CSV table of C-alpha atoms in Angstrom, one decimal:
chain,number,residue,atom,x,y,z
A,294,UNK,CA,0.0,0.0,0.0
A,295,UNK,CA,1.4,3.1,-0.9
A,296,UNK,CA,0.3,7.0,-0.1
A,297,UNK,CA,2.0,9.3,-1.9
A,298,UNK,CA,0.3,8.7,-5.0
A,299,UNK,CA,-3.5,7.6,-5.0
A,300,UNK,CA,-3.9,5.6,-8.2
A,301,UNK,CA,-7.1,4.6,-7.5
A,302,UNK,CA,-8.2,8.2,-7.3
A,303,UNK,CA,-6.4,9.7,-10.3
A,304,UNK,CA,-8.0,6.6,-12.5
A,305,UNK,CA,-11.6,7.6,-11.2
A,306,UNK,CA,-10.5,11.2,-11.8
A,307,UNK,CA,-10.0,10.8,-15.5
A,308,UNK,CA,-13.1,8.6,-15.7
A,309,UNK,CA,-15.2,11.7,-14.4
A,310,UNK,CA,-13.5,14.1,-16.7
A,311,UNK,CA,-14.4,12.2,-19.6
A,312,UNK,CA,-17.7,11.3,-18.3
A,313,UNK,CA,-18.2,15.3,-17.8
A,314,UNK,CA,-17.2,16.1,-21.3
A,315,UNK,CA,-19.6,13.7,-22.9
A,316,UNK,CA,-22.2,14.9,-20.6
A,317,UNK,CA,-21.8,18.6,-21.8
A,318,UNK,CA,-21.4,17.6,-25.7
A,319,UNK,CA,-24.9,16.0,-25.0
A,320,UNK,CA,-26.3,18.9,-23.4
A,321,UNK,CA,-24.8,21.0,-26.4
A,322,UNK,CA,-26.6,18.9,-29.0
A,323,UNK,CA,-29.6,18.9,-26.9
A,324,UNK,CA,-29.9,22.3,-26.6
A,325,UNK,CA,-29.1,23.4,-30.1
A,326,UNK,CA,-30.6,20.4,-32.0
A,327,UNK,CA,-27.6,20.1,-33.9
A,328,UNK,CA,-25.5,17.2,-34.3
A,329,UNK,CA,-22.5,19.3,-35.7
A,330,UNK,CA,-21.7,22.4,-33.6
A,331,UNK,CA,-18.3,22.8,-34.7
A,332,UNK,CA,-15.8,21.4,-37.1
A,333,UNK,CA,-14.6,18.9,-34.2
A,334,UNK,CA,-17.8,17.0,-34.3
A,335,UNK,CA,-17.8,16.0,-38.1
A,336,UNK,CA,-15.3,17.9,-40.0
A,337,UNK,CA,-16.5,16.2,-43.6
A,338,UNK,CA,-20.3,16.6,-42.3
A,339,UNK,CA,-19.7,20.3,-41.6
A,340,UNK,CA,-18.0,21.0,-45.0
A,341,UNK,CA,-20.8,19.3,-46.9
A,342,UNK,CA,-23.4,21.1,-44.9
A,343,UNK,CA,-22.3,24.1,-45.5
A,344,UNK,CA,-22.3,23.7,-49.1
A,345,UNK,CA,-26.0,22.7,-48.9
A,346,UNK,CA,-26.7,26.0,-46.7
A,347,UNK,CA,-25.5,27.7,-49.4
A,348,UNK,CA,-27.5,26.2,-51.8
A,349,UNK,CA,-30.7,26.4,-49.4
A,350,UNK,CA,-30.3,30.3,-49.2
A,351,UNK,CA,-29.4,30.6,-52.8
A,352,UNK,CA,-32.7,28.9,-53.9
A,353,UNK,CA,-35.0,30.8,-51.0
A,354,UNK,CA,-33.6,34.2,-52.8
A,355,UNK,CA,-34.2,32.8,-56.2
A,356,UNK,CA,-37.5,32.1,-55.4
A,357,UNK,CA,-37.7,35.5,-54.0
A,358,UNK,CA,-36.4,36.8,-57.0
A,359,UNK,CA,-38.7,34.9,-59.3
A,360,UNK,CA,-41.7,36.0,-57.4
A,361,UNK,CA,-40.6,39.8,-57.9
A,362,UNK,CA,-40.4,39.1,-61.9
A,363,UNK,CA,-43.9,37.9,-62.0
A,364,UNK,CA,-44.5,41.0,-60.1
A,365,UNK,CA,-43.2,43.1,-62.5
A,366,UNK,CA,-44.8,41.3,-65.4
A,367,UNK,CA,-47.9,41.4,-63.8
A,368,UNK,CA,-47.6,45.2,-63.6
A,369,UNK,CA,-46.4,45.5,-67.5
A,370,UNK,CA,-49.7,43.4,-68.4
A,371,UNK,CA,-51.9,45.4,-66.2
A,372,UNK,CA,-51.0,48.5,-68.3
A,373,UNK,CA,-51.3,46.5,-71.7
A,374,UNK,CA,-54.5,45.5,-70.6
A,375,UNK,CA,-55.7,49.0,-70.3
A,376,UNK,CA,-54.2,49.6,-73.6
A,377,UNK,CA,-56.3,46.7,-75.1
A,378,UNK,CA,-59.1,48.3,-74.1
A,379,UNK,CA,-58.5,51.8,-75.6
A,380,UNK,CA,-57.4,50.0,-78.8
A,381,UNK,CA,-60.9,48.6,-79.0
A,382,UNK,CA,-62.7,51.8,-78.3
A,383,UNK,CA,-60.8,53.4,-80.7
A,384,UNK,CA,-61.8,50.5,-83.0
A,385,UNK,CA,-65.2,51.1,-82.2
A,386,UNK,CA,-64.8,54.7,-83.0
A,387,UNK,CA,-63.2,53.8,-86.5
A,388,UNK,CA,-65.9,51.6,-87.3
A,389,UNK,CA,-68.4,54.4,-86.5
A,390,UNK,CA,-66.7,56.7,-88.7
A,391,UNK,CA,-66.6,54.6,-91.6
A,392,UNK,CA,-70.2,55.0,-92.3
A,393,UNK,CA,-71.3,57.8,-94.3
A,394,UNK,CA,-74.3,58.3,-92.2
A,395,UNK,CA,-71.8,60.7,-90.3
A,396,UNK,CA,-71.1,64.5,-91.3
A,397,UNK,CA,-67.9,66.0,-91.4
A,398,UNK,CA,-68.6,67.3,-88.0
A,399,UNK,CA,-69.1,64.2,-86.5
A,400,UNK,CA,-66.2,62.9,-88.0
A,401,UNK,CA,-64.1,65.8,-86.4
A,402,UNK,CA,-65.5,65.1,-82.9
A,403,UNK,CA,-64.6,61.4,-83.5
A,404,UNK,CA,-61.2,62.0,-84.4
A,405,UNK,CA,-60.8,64.3,-81.6
A,406,UNK,CA,-61.9,61.3,-79.0
A,407,UNK,CA,-59.3,59.0,-81.2
A,408,UNK,CA,-56.2,61.7,-80.6
A,409,UNK,CA,-56.8,61.7,-77.0
A,410,UNK,CA,-57.1,58.0,-76.7
A,411,UNK,CA,-53.9,57.9,-78.7
A,412,UNK,CA,-52.1,60.3,-76.1
A,413,UNK,CA,-53.3,58.1,-73.4
A,414,UNK,CA,-51.6,54.9,-74.7
A,415,UNK,CA,-48.5,56.9,-75.0
A,416,UNK,CA,-49.1,58.1,-71.3
A,417,UNK,CA,-49.4,54.7,-70.3
A,418,UNK,CA,-46.6,53.6,-72.0
A,419,UNK,CA,-44.6,56.4,-70.6
A,420,UNK,CA,-45.7,56.1,-66.9
A,421,UNK,CA,-46.0,52.2,-66.3
A,422,UNK,CA,-43.3,51.5,-63.9
A,423,UNK,CA,-41.9,48.9,-61.3
A,424,UNK,CA,-39.2,49.8,-58.8
A,425,UNK,CA,-38.7,53.1,-61.1
A,426,UNK,CA,-38.3,51.0,-64.5
A,427,UNK,CA,-40.2,51.9,-67.0
A,428,UNK,CA,-41.8,48.7,-68.6
A,429,UNK,CA,-43.7,49.7,-71.8
A,430,UNK,CA,-41.4,52.7,-73.2
A,431,UNK,CA,-39.0,50.2,-74.9
A,432,UNK,CA,-35.5,49.5,-74.1
A,433,UNK,CA,-36.7,47.0,-71.4
A,434,UNK,CA,-34.6,43.9,-71.0
A,435,UNK,CA,-34.2,42.5,-68.0
A,436,UNK,CA,-32.5,39.2,-66.5
A,437,UNK,CA,-34.4,37.5,-63.3
A,438,UNK,CA,-31.7,35.4,-61.5
A,439,UNK,CA,-33.6,32.2,-60.7
A,440,UNK,CA,-31.3,29.8,-59.4
A,441,UNK,CA,-28.5,29.1,-56.7
A,442,UNK,CA,-25.8,29.2,-58.8
A,443,UNK,CA,-24.4,31.7,-61.2
A,444,UNK,CA,-25.9,32.6,-64.9
A,445,UNK,CA,-28.8,30.8,-63.9
A,446,UNK,CA,-31.2,33.1,-65.6
A,447,UNK,CA,-34.4,34.0,-67.6
A,448,UNK,CA,-34.1,37.0,-70.0
A,449,UNK,CA,-36.9,39.2,-70.2
A,450,UNK,CA,-38.0,41.8,-73.1
A,451,UNK,CA,-41.0,44.2,-73.5
A,452,UNK,CA,-41.4,46.1,-76.5
A,453,UNK,CA,-42.3,49.6,-76.9
A,454,UNK,CA,-45.9,49.8,-76.8
A,455,UNK,CA,-46.8,53.9,-77.3
A,456,UNK,CA,-49.2,55.1,-79.9
A,457,UNK,CA,-46.5,56.0,-82.5
A,458,UNK,CA,-44.8,52.5,-82.0
A,459,UNK,CA,-48.2,51.0,-82.2
A,460,UNK,CA,-49.1,53.1,-85.5
A,461,UNK,CA,-52.1,54.6,-83.8
A,462,UNK,CA,-50.6,57.8,-83.3
A,463,UNK,CA,-51.8,61.2,-84.1
A,464,UNK,CA,-49.3,63.4,-85.9
A,465,UNK,CA,-45.9,62.3,-84.7
A,466,UNK,CA,-42.4,64.2,-85.2
A,467,UNK,CA,-39.0,62.7,-84.1
A,468,UNK,CA,-35.9,64.7,-84.6
A,469,UNK,CA,-33.2,63.9,-87.1
A,470,UNK,CA,-29.6,64.0,-85.0
A,471,UNK,CA,-26.6,64.6,-87.1
A,472,UNK,CA,-23.1,64.6,-85.7
A,473,UNK,CA,-20.3,67.0,-87.3
A,474,UNK,CA,-16.6,66.8,-87.2
A,475,UNK,CA,-16.2,68.7,-83.9
A,476,UNK,CA,-19.0,65.9,-82.5
A,477,UNK,CA,-21.6,68.4,-81.6
A,478,UNK,CA,-24.9,67.9,-82.3
A,479,UNK,CA,-27.4,69.6,-84.3
A,480,UNK,CA,-31.2,68.9,-84.6
A,481,UNK,CA,-33.7,69.4,-87.4
A,482,UNK,CA,-37.5,69.1,-86.8
A,483,UNK,CA,-40.0,68.6,-89.3
A,484,UNK,CA,-43.6,69.5,-88.7
A,485,UNK,CA,-45.7,72.1,-90.7
A,486,UNK,CA,-42.8,74.5,-90.5
A,487,UNK,CA,-39.5,75.6,-92.3
A,488,UNK,CA,-36.3,74.9,-90.3
A,489,UNK,CA,-32.5,76.0,-91.1
A,490,UNK,CA,-29.7,74.3,-90.4
A,491,UNK,CA,-26.6,76.9,-90.8
A,492,UNK,CA,-23.6,76.4,-88.9
A,493,UNK,CA,-20.6,76.2,-91.2
A,494,UNK,CA,-20.2,72.5,-90.7
A,495,UNK,CA,-19.8,70.1,-93.4
A,496,UNK,CA,-23.5,68.5,-94.0
A,497,UNK,CA,-24.8,66.5,-97.2
A,498,UNK,CA,-28.5,66.2,-97.2
A,499,UNK,CA,-31.0,63.6,-98.6
A,500,UNK,CA,-34.8,64.9,-98.6
A,501,UNK,CA,-38.1,62.9,-99.7
A,502,UNK,CA,-41.2,64.9,-99.0
A,503,UNK,CA,-44.4,65.0,-100.4
A,504,UNK,CA,-44.3,69.0,-101.4
A,505,UNK,CA,-41.7,70.6,-103.0
A,506,UNK,CA,-38.5,70.9,-100.9
A,507,UNK,CA,-35.2,73.3,-101.7
A,508,UNK,CA,-31.7,72.2,-100.5
A,509,UNK,CA,-28.9,74.7,-100.8
A,510,UNK,CA,-25.3,73.0,-99.8
A,511,UNK,CA,-22.6,74.9,-101.4
A,512,UNK,CA,-19.8,73.2,-103.3
A,513,UNK,CA,-19.7,69.5,-104.1
A,514,UNK,CA,-19.1,66.7,-101.6
A,515,UNK,CA,-17.5,63.9,-103.2
A,516,UNK,CA,-17.6,60.2,-101.4
A,517,UNK,CA,-15.6,57.3,-102.4
A,518,UNK,CA,-16.8,53.5,-101.9
A,519,UNK,CA,-15.0,52.0,-99.5
A,520,UNK,CA,-15.8,48.4,-100.8
A,521,UNK,CA,-18.7,47.6,-98.9
A,522,UNK,CA,-22.0,46.2,-99.9
A,523,UNK,CA,-24.6,48.8,-100.9
A,524,UNK,CA,-28.6,48.1,-100.3
A,525,UNK,CA,-31.8,50.5,-99.4
A,526,UNK,CA,-34.7,48.5,-98.6
A,527,UNK,CA,-38.3,50.4,-97.7
A,528,UNK,CA,-40.9,48.0,-96.2
A,529,UNK,CA,-44.3,48.9,-94.6
A,530,UNK,CA,-48.1,49.0,-94.8
A,531,UNK,CA,-50.0,52.2,-94.6
A,532,UNK,CA,-49.7,54.0,-91.4
A,533,UNK,CA,-46.8,51.8,-90.3
A,534,UNK,CA,-42.9,52.4,-89.6
A,535,UNK,CA,-41.0,51.3,-92.2
A,536,UNK,CA,-37.1,51.1,-92.2
A,537,UNK,CA,-34.2,51.5,-94.9
A,538,UNK,CA,-30.7,50.4,-94.2
A,539,UNK,CA,-28.4,52.3,-96.7
A,540,UNK,CA,-24.8,51.4,-96.8
A,541,UNK,CA,-24.1,53.6,-99.9
A,542,UNK,CA,-21.7,56.5,-101.2
A,543,UNK,CA,-23.3,59.6,-102.4
A,544,UNK,CA,-22.7,62.6,-104.6
A,545,UNK,CA,-24.7,65.6,-103.7
A,546,UNK,CA,-24.7,68.4,-106.4
A,547,UNK,CA,-28.0,70.2,-106.7
A,548,UNK,CA,-31.7,69.8,-106.3
A,549,UNK,CA,-34.6,70.1,-108.4
A,550,UNK,CA,-38.4,69.3,-108.4
A,551,UNK,CA,-40.5,67.3,-110.5
A,552,UNK,CA,-44.5,67.1,-110.9
A,553,UNK,CA,-44.5,64.6,-113.8
A,554,UNK,CA,-47.1,62.0,-113.4
A,555,UNK,CA,-45.4,58.2,-113.8
A,556,UNK,CA,-47.0,54.8,-114.2
A,557,UNK,CA,-43.9,52.8,-115.5
A,558,UNK,CA,-40.2,52.9,-115.1
A,559,UNK,CA,-37.4,52.9,-117.9
A,560,UNK,CA,-33.6,52.0,-117.8
A,561,UNK,CA,-30.6,51.8,-119.4
A,562,UNK,CA,-27.4,50.0,-118.9
A,563,UNK,CA,-23.8,51.4,-119.8
A,564,UNK,CA,-20.2,49.9,-119.0
A,565,UNK,CA,-21.1,46.5,-117.8
A,566,UNK,CA,-24.4,47.4,-116.0
A,567,UNK,CA,-26.8,44.6,-115.8
A,568,UNK,CA,-30.3,46.1,-114.3
A,569,UNK,CA,-33.4,44.1,-113.8
A,570,UNK,CA,-36.8,45.0,-113.1
A,571,UNK,CA,-39.4,43.0,-111.1
A,572,UNK,CA,-43.0,44.3,-110.7
A,573,UNK,CA,-41.9,47.8,-111.3
A,574,UNK,CA,-45.1,49.7,-111.8
A,575,UNK,CA,-45.3,53.4,-110.1
A,576,UNK,CA,-48.1,55.6,-109.5
A,577,UNK,CA,-47.2,59.3,-108.3
A,578,UNK,CA,-48.0,63.0,-109.2
A,579,UNK,CA,-44.7,64.7,-107.8
A,580,UNK,CA,-41.2,64.2,-106.6
A,581,UNK,CA,-37.8,65.3,-105.4
A,582,UNK,CA,-34.9,64.5,-107.0
A,583,UNK,CA,-31.2,65.3,-106.1
A,584,UNK,CA,-28.4,64.7,-108.7
A,585,UNK,CA,-26.2,62.0,-107.9
A,586,UNK,CA,-27.8,60.5,-104.8
A,587,UNK,CA,-27.9,56.8,-105.4
A,588,UNK,CA,-31.7,55.5,-106.6
A,589,UNK,CA,-34.1,58.2,-105.8
A,590,UNK,CA,-38.0,57.6,-106.1
A,591,UNK,CA,-39.0,60.7,-104.5
A,592,UNK,CA,-42.5,60.6,-103.5
A,593,UNK,CA,-43.6,57.9,-105.6
A,594,UNK,CA,-45.8,55.4,-104.1
A,595,UNK,CA,-44.6,52.1,-104.9
A,596,UNK,CA,-46.5,48.6,-103.8
A,597,UNK,CA,-45.1,46.0,-101.1
A,598,UNK,CA,-42.7,43.8,-102.7
A,599,UNK,CA,-41.8,45.9,-105.8
A,600,UNK,CA,-38.0,45.0,-106.3
A,601,UNK,CA,-35.4,46.9,-108.4
A,602,UNK,CA,-31.8,45.5,-108.5
A,603,UNK,CA,-28.6,46.0,-110.3
A,604,UNK,CA,-25.4,44.3,-110.5
A,605,UNK,CA,-21.6,45.8,-111.0
A,606,UNK,CA,-19.5,43.6,-113.6
A,607,UNK,CA,-16.9,46.2,-114.2
A,608,UNK,CA,-14.7,48.3,-111.5
A,609,UNK,CA,-16.5,51.5,-111.9
A,610,UNK,CA,-20.1,51.7,-114.2
A,611,UNK,CA,-22.2,54.9,-114.6
A,612,UNK,CA,-25.9,54.4,-115.5
A,613,UNK,CA,-29.3,57.1,-115.0
A,614,UNK,CA,-32.4,55.8,-114.0
A,615,UNK,CA,-35.6,57.6,-115.4
A,616,UNK,CA,-39.4,57.4,-114.4
A,617,UNK,CA,-42.0,58.0,-117.3
A,618,UNK,CA,-39.6,60.2,-118.9
A,619,UNK,CA,-39.0,62.4,-116.1
A,620,UNK,CA,-35.2,62.5,-114.6
A,621,UNK,CA,-35.4,61.3,-111.1
A,622,UNK,CA,-32.1,60.4,-110.4
A,623,UNK,CA,-29.0,62.0,-112.3
A,624,UNK,CA,-25.8,59.9,-112.9
A,625,UNK,CA,-24.9,57.6,-110.3
A,626,UNK,CA,-21.4,56.3,-109.9
A,627,UNK,CA,-21.3,52.4,-108.8
A,628,UNK,CA,-18.1,51.1,-107.6
A,629,UNK,CA,-17.2,47.2,-108.0
A,630,UNK,CA,-18.6,45.8,-105.0
A,631,UNK,CA,-21.6,47.3,-104.3
A,632,UNK,CA,-24.6,45.0,-104.9
A,633,UNK,CA,-28.1,45.9,-104.6
A,634,UNK,CA,-30.8,48.5,-104.3
A,635,UNK,CA,-34.3,47.2,-103.2
A,636,UNK,CA,-37.1,49.4,-103.0
A,637,UNK,CA,-40.5,48.2,-101.0
A,638,UNK,CA,-43.7,50.2,-99.9
A,639,UNK,CA,-42.9,53.8,-99.8
A,640,UNK,CA,-45.9,55.6,-98.9
A,641,UNK,CA,-45.4,58.8,-97.4
A,642,UNK,CA,-47.2,58.0,-94.2
A,643,UNK,CA,-44.5,55.6,-93.2
A,644,UNK,CA,-41.8,56.3,-90.6
A,645,UNK,CA,-38.4,55.7,-92.1
A,646,UNK,CA,-35.2,55.4,-90.5
A,647,UNK,CA,-31.9,55.9,-92.9
A,648,UNK,CA,-28.8,54.5,-91.8
A,649,UNK,CA,-25.6,55.5,-93.7
A,650,UNK,CA,-22.3,54.3,-93.6
A,651,UNK,CA,-20.0,56.4,-95.9
A,652,UNK,CA,-16.3,58.1,-96.1
A,653,UNK,CA,-15.6,61.8,-97.4
A,654,UNK,CA,-12.9,62.2,-99.8
A,655,UNK,CA,-11.6,65.9,-99.7
A,656,UNK,CA,-13.0,68.9,-97.6
A,657,UNK,CA,-15.3,71.7,-98.0
A,658,UNK,CA,-14.2,75.1,-98.2
A,659,UNK,CA,-17.3,77.1,-98.0
A,660,UNK,CA,-20.2,77.0,-95.6
A,661,UNK,CA,-23.3,75.1,-95.9
A,662,UNK,CA,-27.1,75.7,-95.5
A,663,UNK,CA,-29.8,73.4,-95.6
A,664,UNK,CA,-33.4,74.4,-95.5
A,665,UNK,CA,-36.3,72.1,-94.7
A,666,UNK,CA,-40.1,73.1,-95.9
A,667,UNK,CA,-42.6,70.8,-95.0
A,668,UNK,CA,-46.0,71.9,-95.9
A,669,UNK,CA,-47.5,68.6,-94.2
A,670,UNK,CA,-46.4,66.5,-91.4
A,671,UNK,CA,-46.5,63.3,-93.9
A,672,UNK,CA,-43.1,63.9,-94.9
A,673,UNK,CA,-39.6,61.8,-94.4
A,674,UNK,CA,-36.1,63.8,-94.5
A,675,UNK,CA,-32.9,62.1,-93.6
A,676,UNK,CA,-29.6,64.4,-93.1
A,677,UNK,CA,-26.3,62.7,-93.0
A,678,UNK,CA,-22.5,64.8,-92.8
A,679,UNK,CA,-19.3,63.7,-94.1
A,680,UNK,CA,-18.7,61.3,-90.9
A,681,UNK,CA,-20.0,57.7,-90.2
A,682,UNK,CA,-23.4,58.3,-88.7
A,683,UNK,CA,-26.7,56.8,-88.2
A,684,UNK,CA,-29.8,59.5,-88.9
A,685,UNK,CA,-32.9,59.0,-87.8
A,686,UNK,CA,-35.7,61.7,-89.2
A,687,UNK,CA,-39.3,60.6,-88.8
A,688,UNK,CA,-42.7,62.1,-89.5
A,689,UNK,CA,-45.7,59.6,-89.3
A,690,UNK,CA,-49.3,60.9,-89.9
A,691,UNK,CA,-50.9,58.3,-87.6
A,692,UNK,CA,-54.6,57.2,-87.0
A,693,UNK,CA,-57.1,59.9,-89.5
A,694,UNK,CA,-60.7,58.6,-89.4
A,695,UNK,CA,-61.7,62.1,-90.9
A,696,UNK,CA,-63.1,60.4,-94.0
A,697,UNK,CA,-64.8,57.3,-94.6
A,698,UNK,CA,-61.3,56.0,-96.6
A,699,UNK,CA,-59.4,56.9,-93.9
A,700,UNK,CA,-61.3,55.2,-91.1
A,701,UNK,CA,-61.1,51.9,-93.2
A,702,UNK,CA,-57.5,52.5,-93.3
A,703,UNK,CA,-57.4,53.1,-89.4
A,704,UNK,CA,-59.6,49.9,-88.7
A,705,UNK,CA,-56.9,47.8,-90.4
A,706,UNK,CA,-54.2,50.0,-88.2
A,707,UNK,CA,-55.8,49.4,-85.2
A,708,UNK,CA,-56.3,45.8,-85.9
A,709,UNK,CA,-52.6,45.4,-86.1
A,710,UNK,CA,-51.6,47.5,-83.0
A,711,UNK,CA,-54.3,45.5,-81.3
A,712,UNK,CA,-52.6,42.1,-82.3
A,713,UNK,CA,-49.3,43.6,-81.4
A,714,UNK,CA,-50.2,44.3,-78.0
A,715,UNK,CA,-51.8,40.9,-77.7
A,716,UNK,CA,-48.7,39.3,-78.8
A,717,UNK,CA,-46.7,41.2,-76.4
A,718,UNK,CA,-49.2,40.2,-73.7
A,719,UNK,CA,-49.2,36.4,-74.7
A,720,UNK,CA,-45.5,36.7,-74.2
A,721,UNK,CA,-45.9,38.2,-70.6
A,722,UNK,CA,-48.1,35.4,-69.6
A,723,UNK,CA,-45.5,32.9,-70.9
A,724,UNK,CA,-42.8,34.5,-68.9
A,725,UNK,CA,-45.2,34.5,-65.7
A,726,UNK,CA,-46.1,30.8,-66.2
A,727,UNK,CA,-42.7,30.0,-66.4
A,728,UNK,CA,-41.7,31.8,-63.5
A,729,UNK,CA,-44.5,30.3,-61.9
A,730,UNK,CA,-43.4,26.7,-62.6
A,731,UNK,CA,-40.0,27.7,-61.6
A,732,UNK,CA,-40.8,28.6,-58.4
A,733,UNK,CA,-42.7,25.3,-57.8
A,734,UNK,CA,-39.2,23.9,-58.9
A,735,UNK,CA,-37.2,25.9,-56.4
A,736,UNK,CA,-39.4,25.2,-53.6
A,737,UNK,CA,-39.3,21.5,-54.3
A,738,UNK,CA,-35.3,21.6,-54.5
A,739,UNK,CA,-34.9,23.4,-51.2
A,740,UNK,CA,-37.1,21.0,-49.7
A,741,UNK,CA,-35.3,18.0,-50.5
A,742,UNK,CA,-31.6,19.8,-50.0
A,743,UNK,CA,-32.9,21.1,-46.5
A,744,UNK,CA,-33.9,17.4,-46.0
A,745,UNK,CA,-30.5,16.3,-47.0
A,746,UNK,CA,-28.5,18.7,-44.6
A,747,UNK,CA,-30.9,18.0,-41.6
A,748,UNK,CA,-30.0,14.3,-41.9
A,749,UNK,CA,-26.4,15.8,-41.9
A,750,UNK,CA,-26.4,18.2,-39.3
A,751,UNK,CA,-29.3,17.8,-37.1
A,752,UNK,CA,-29.4,15.8,-33.9
A,753,UNK,CA,-31.1,13.0,-33.2
A,754,UNK,CA,-32.9,14.0,-30.4
A,755,UNK,CA,-34.3,10.4,-28.6
A,756,UNK,CA,-30.8,8.7,-29.7
A,757,UNK,CA,-29.0,11.8,-28.1
A,758,UNK,CA,-31.1,11.5,-24.7
A,759,UNK,CA,-30.2,8.1,-24.5
A,760,UNK,CA,-26.7,9.5,-24.6
A,761,UNK,CA,-27.1,12.0,-22.3
A,762,UNK,CA,-28.7,9.8,-19.6
A,763,UNK,CA,-25.7,7.3,-19.8
A,764,UNK,CA,-23.4,9.8,-19.7
A,765,UNK,CA,-25.0,11.8,-16.7
A,766,UNK,CA,-25.5,8.4,-14.7
A,767,UNK,CA,-21.5,7.4,-15.6
A,768,UNK,CA,-20.6,10.8,-14.2
A,769,UNK,CA,-22.4,10.6,-10.8
A,770,UNK,CA,-20.9,6.9,-10.4
A,771,UNK,CA,-17.6,8.3,-10.9
A,772,UNK,CA,-18.0,11.2,-8.8
A,773,UNK,CA,-19.2,8.8,-6.0
A,774,UNK,CA,-16.5,6.4,-6.7
A,775,UNK,CA,-13.8,9.4,-6.6
A,776,UNK,CA,-14.9,10.0,-3.1
A,777,UNK,CA,-14.3,6.2,-2.0
A,778,UNK,CA,-10.9,6.2,-4.0
A,779,UNK,CA,-10.0,9.5,-1.6
A,780,UNK,CA,-11.2,7.6,1.7
A,781,UNK,CA,-8.6,4.8,0.9
A,782,UNK,CA,-5.2,6.2,2.2
A,783,UNK,CA,-7.3,6.4,5.5
A,784,UNK,CA,-6.6,2.7,6.1
A,785,UNK,CA,-2.7,3.7,6.6
A,786,UNK,CA,-3.5,5.4,10.0
A,787,UNK,CA,-5.2,2.3,11.3
A,788,UNK,CA,-2.0,0.2,10.8
A,789,UNK,CA,-0.2,2.9,12.3
A,790,UNK,CA,-2.3,3.2,15.5
A,791,UNK,CA,-2.2,-0.6,15.9
């Protein structure tokens, strides 16, 4: 028997410490509900569960994003619903005006309501917003993030739904923006007024109008082909927007006016030019010609689908196009590499957008003055300078029910506007249905991943309670035995006393 070291007490103390630690662990798990409260509890399990937690939180936020997207789309559709109602009323008025039981005064009053309804359509387009974002004015191209990981998106776009875009506006004028050599911007407005542009800059002008027009540009500007393709396309139907894409090189010298009725087109070829005419019948009463400016048809009315094309077989070719004996496009120099000029529907109540890509060779030494005279809002003009620039000059007649014929045209135009709004609403509805299904899928994924994370990280309460009870009993037993072990050295005193 030894007394310097009580080995029984030491062993019992170690057992008591282990039992106390195990009991504390069980208490922590039972109080938090987690099996893993730190990396030491399960290092691999902690890493896996943390990744799952990232997925779970991402899925929850993605579901919220999708809900926000649905709210945005519902807001846009609400505006279009009202637009639909207005268009239906406009159609009703157009049908009413198409009957000759109405007097001119009656139709004027109907026209007044139509104009106000068109303004309301544009107001709805310009003021329908979600979180300060305009939804119906055009340019909306949003991306909804609807997943827990990167690049899990849905792209949503909404077209412009204003009266002008839908083709049911009243008289609408859009300015033409021109950039000069210094990078400054000049604006030309065309709406029953004369507007002059005179700032001693270098401008070349192309003007198409239903009335006589004058252009004075000083000395001749010469453009040289850079070898790129050339094309002009005018498309559209009465009252609707058409576009013109031009990548063509022009030489502007002077302007003259013509008023010769034409109903056919003649052509000539020279020096390797091959010209083909398809369905080339024209009707017109007036036109404006600009010497040396590509292919120019003035105010001629061309049926949709009419096509005129030429090909260049030599390095440089000169040809002249005549319309019913009236010179409508003086000599045009065509370089090898140019391809075609295609003319579609060019009725003057279209909006025409022209984009020019040209390069200037040489310079101008004198000032340039361009004067635009438009006595009617039914006209189209384009202004370009000696740098590569896109120019928009748009004047659109809009809906007119002042006569029986115009009212019939208005019905067709409004029907097309209704179809455009219906198509956009259908697209918005499809987006909403997709997002609804996305939310259902996100919620299901969230449920399954949460269950998986719980199996890894959560504690089994019944099993852990059994462990706690066991460790608690062992702790109490070790405490009692430690007391007994501490009493063993007392027997040495009995030996000493005996």
